[in-house]
Short mmCIF file of N, CA and C in Angstrom, two decimals:
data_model
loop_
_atom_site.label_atom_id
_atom_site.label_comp_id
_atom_site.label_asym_id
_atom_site.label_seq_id
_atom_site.Cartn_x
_atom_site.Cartn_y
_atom_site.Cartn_z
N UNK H 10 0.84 -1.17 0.00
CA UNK H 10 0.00 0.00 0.00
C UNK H 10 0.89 1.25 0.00
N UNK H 11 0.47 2.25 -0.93
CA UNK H 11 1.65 3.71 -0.68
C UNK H 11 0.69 4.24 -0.13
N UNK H 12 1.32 5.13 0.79
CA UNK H 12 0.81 6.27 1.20
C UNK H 12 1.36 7.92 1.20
N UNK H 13 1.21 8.85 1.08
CA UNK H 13 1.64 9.91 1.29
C UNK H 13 2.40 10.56 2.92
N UNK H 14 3.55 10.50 3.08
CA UNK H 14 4.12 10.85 4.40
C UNK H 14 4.95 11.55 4.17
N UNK H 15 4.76 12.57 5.73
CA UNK H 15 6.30 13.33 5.41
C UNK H 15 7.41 13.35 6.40
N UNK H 16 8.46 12.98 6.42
CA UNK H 16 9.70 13.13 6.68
C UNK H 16 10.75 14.05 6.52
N UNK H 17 11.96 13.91 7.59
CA UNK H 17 13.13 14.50 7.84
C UNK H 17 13.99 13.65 7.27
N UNK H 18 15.39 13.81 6.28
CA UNK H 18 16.20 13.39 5.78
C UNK H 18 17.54 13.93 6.62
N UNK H 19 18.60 13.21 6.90
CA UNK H 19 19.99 13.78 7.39
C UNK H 19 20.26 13.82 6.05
N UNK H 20 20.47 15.07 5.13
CA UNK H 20 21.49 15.11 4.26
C UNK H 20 21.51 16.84 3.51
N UNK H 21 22.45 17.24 3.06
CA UNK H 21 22.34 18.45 2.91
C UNK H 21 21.23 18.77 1.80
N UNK H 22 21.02 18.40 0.54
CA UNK H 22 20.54 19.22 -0.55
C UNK H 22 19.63 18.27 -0.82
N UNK H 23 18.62 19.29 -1.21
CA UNK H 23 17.08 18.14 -1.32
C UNK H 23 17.23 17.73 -2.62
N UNK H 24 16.39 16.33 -2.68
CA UNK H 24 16.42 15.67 -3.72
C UNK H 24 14.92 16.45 -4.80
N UNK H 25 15.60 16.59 -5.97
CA UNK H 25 14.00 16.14 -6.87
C UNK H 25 13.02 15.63 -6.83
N UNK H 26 11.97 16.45 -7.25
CA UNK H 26 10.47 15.74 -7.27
C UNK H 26 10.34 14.68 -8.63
N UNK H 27 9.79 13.38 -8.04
CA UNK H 27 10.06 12.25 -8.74
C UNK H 27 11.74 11.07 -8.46
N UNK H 28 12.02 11.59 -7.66
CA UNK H 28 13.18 10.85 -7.18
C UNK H 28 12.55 9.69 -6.77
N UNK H 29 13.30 8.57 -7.20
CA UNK H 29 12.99 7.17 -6.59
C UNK H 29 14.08 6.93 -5.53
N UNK H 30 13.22 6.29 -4.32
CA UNK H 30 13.68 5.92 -2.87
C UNK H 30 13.71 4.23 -2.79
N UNK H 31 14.74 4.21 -2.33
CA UNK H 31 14.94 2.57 -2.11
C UNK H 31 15.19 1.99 -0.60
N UNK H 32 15.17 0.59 -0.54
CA UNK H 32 15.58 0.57 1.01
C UNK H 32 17.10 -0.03 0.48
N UNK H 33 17.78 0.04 1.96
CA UNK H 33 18.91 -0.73 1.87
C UNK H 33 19.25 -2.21 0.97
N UNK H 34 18.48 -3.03 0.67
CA UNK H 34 18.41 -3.88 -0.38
C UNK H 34 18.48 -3.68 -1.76
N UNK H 35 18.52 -2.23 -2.12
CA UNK H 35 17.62 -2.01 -3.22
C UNK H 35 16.32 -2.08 -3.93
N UNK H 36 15.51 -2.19 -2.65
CA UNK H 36 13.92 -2.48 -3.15
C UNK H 36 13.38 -1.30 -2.85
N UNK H 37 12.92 -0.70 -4.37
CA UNK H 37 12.12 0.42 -4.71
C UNK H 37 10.77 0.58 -3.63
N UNK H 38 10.38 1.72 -3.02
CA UNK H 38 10.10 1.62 -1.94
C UNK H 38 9.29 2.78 -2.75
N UNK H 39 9.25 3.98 -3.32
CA UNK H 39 8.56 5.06 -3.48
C UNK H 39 9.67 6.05 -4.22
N UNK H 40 8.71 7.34 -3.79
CA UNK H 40 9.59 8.37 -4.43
C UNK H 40 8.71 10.30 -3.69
N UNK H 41 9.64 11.10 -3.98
CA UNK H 41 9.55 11.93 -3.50
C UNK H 41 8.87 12.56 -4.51
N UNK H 42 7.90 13.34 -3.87
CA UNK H 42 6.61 14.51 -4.25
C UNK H 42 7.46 15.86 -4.25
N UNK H 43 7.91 16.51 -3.20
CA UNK H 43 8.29 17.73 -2.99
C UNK H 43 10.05 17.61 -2.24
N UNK H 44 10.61 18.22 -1.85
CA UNK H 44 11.34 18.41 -0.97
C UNK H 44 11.81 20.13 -0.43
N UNK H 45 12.21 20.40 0.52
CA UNK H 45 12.68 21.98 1.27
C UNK H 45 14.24 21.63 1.69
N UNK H 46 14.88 22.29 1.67
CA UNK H 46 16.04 21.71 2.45
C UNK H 46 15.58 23.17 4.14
N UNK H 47 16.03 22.49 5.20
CA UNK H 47 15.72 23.01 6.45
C UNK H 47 17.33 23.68 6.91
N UNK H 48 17.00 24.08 8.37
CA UNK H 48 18.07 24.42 8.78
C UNK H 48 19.31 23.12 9.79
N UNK H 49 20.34 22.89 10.21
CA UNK H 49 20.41 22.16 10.66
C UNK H 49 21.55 20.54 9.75
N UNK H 50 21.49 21.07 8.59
CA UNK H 50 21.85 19.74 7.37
C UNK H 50 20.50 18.61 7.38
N UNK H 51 19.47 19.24 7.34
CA UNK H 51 18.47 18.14 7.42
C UNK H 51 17.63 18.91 6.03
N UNK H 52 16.51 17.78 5.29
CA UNK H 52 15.73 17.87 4.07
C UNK H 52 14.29 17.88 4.82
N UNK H 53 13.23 18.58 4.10
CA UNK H 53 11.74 17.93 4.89
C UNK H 53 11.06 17.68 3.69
N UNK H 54 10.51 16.68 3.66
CA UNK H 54 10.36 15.68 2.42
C UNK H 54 8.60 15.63 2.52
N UNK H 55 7.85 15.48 1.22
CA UNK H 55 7.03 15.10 1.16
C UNK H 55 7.20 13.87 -0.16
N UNK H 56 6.64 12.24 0.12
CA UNK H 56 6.91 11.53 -0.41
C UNK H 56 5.57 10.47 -0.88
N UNK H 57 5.77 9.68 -1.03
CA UNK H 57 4.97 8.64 -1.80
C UNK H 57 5.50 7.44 -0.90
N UNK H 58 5.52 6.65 -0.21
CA UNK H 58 6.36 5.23 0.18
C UNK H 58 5.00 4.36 0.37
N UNK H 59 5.94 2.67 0.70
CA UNK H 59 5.24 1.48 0.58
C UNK H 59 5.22 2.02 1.66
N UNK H 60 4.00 1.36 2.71
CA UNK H 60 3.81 1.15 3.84
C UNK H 60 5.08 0.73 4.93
N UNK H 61 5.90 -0.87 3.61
CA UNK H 61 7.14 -1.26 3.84
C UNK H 61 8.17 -0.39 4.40
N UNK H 62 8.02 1.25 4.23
CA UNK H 62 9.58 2.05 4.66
C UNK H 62 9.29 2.60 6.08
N UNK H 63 7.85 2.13 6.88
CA UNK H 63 8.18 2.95 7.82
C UNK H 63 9.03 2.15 8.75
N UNK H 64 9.24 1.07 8.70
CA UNK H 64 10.46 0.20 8.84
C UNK H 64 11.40 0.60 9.21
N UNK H 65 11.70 1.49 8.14
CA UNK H 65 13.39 1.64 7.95
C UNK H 65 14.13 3.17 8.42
N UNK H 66 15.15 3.05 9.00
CA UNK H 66 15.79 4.11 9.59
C UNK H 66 16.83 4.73 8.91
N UNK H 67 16.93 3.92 8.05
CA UNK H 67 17.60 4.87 6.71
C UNK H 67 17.48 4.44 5.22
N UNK H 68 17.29 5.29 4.42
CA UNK H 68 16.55 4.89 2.97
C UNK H 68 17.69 5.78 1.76
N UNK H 69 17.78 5.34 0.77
CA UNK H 69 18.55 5.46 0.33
C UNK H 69 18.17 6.06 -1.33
N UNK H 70 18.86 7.67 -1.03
CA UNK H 70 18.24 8.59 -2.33
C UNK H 70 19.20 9.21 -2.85
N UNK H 71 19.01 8.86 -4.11
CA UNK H 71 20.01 9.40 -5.45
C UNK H 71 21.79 8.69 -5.08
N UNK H 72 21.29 7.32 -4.61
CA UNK H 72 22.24 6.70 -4.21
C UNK H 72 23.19 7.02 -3.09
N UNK H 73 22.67 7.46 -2.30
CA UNK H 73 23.25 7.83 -1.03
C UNK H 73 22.26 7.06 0.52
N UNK H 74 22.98 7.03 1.33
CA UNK H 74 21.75 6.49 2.08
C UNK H 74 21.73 7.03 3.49
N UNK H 75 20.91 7.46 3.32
CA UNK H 75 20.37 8.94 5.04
C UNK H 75 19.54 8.35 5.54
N UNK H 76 19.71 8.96 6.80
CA UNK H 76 18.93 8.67 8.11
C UNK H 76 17.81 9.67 7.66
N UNK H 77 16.51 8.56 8.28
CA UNK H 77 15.32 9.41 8.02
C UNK H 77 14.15 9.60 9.41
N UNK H 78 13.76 10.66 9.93
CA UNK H 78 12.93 10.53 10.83
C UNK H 78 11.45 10.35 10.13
N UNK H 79 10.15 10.20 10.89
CA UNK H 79 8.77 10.21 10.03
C UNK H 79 7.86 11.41 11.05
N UNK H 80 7.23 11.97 10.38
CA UNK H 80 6.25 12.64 10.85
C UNK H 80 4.87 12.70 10.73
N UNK H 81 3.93 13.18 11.55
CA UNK H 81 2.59 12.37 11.00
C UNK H 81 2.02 13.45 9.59
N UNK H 82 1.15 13.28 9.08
CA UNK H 82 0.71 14.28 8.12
C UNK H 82 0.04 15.90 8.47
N UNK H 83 0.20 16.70 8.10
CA UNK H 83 -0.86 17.83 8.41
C UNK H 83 -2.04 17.89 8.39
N UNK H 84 -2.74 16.49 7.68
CA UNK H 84 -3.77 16.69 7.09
C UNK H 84 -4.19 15.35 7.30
N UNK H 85 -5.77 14.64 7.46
CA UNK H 85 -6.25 13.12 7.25
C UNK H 85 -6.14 12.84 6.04
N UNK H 86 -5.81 11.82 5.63
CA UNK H 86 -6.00 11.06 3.47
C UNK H 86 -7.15 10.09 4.27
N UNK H 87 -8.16 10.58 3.16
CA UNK H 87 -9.31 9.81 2.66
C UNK H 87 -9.58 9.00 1.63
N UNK H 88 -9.99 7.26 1.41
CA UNK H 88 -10.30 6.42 0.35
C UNK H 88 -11.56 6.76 0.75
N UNK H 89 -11.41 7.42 -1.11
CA UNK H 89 -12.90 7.73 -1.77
C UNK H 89 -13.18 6.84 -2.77
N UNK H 90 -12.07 5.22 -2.38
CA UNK H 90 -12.59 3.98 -3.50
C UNK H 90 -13.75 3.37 -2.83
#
C-alpha cells in the first residue's frame, strides 16, 4: 500500500520531485513529491512510500543512504474507493 508521508532526511541538498527511494536492499520503496532543504543539514520531504519504509531508519536517495525521521501528516488522506 503507498501512502503519502512526510519526513526529515539527514542530508544536505534536497532531492528532486520524482526521485525514486529505495531501502537498503535495493527495493524500490517510493519516491519523492516535494522536498525543502531546512536548517540544521536536514531535508523535509514530502513523499509517496510502501507502507514497507516505515520500517526503515535509513533509505537510500540518489544513491546515497540517510537517516530518516517520520512525521505524522498535516492533514487526514481519505479512500474515496
Amino acid at each position: 500500500c503507498a501512502l503519502p508521508i512526510c519526513l526529515s532526511l539527514s542530508c544536505l541538498s534536497a532531492p528532486s520531485p520524482n526521485t525514486t527511494i529505495f531501502d537498503s536492499q535495493g527495493k524500490q520503496l517510493g519516491s519523492i513529491v516535494n522536498a525543502v532543504s531546512s536548517d540544521n543539514d536536514s531535508v523535509e520531504v514530502l513523499a509517496v512510500l510502501s507502507d514497507k519504509a516505515l520500517n526503515c531508519d535509513h533509505l537510500v536517495i540518489d544513491n546515497q543512504s540517510v537517516a530518516v525521521s517520520y512525521h505524522s501528516m498535516p492533514y487526514q488522506s481519505t479512500d474515496n474507493a
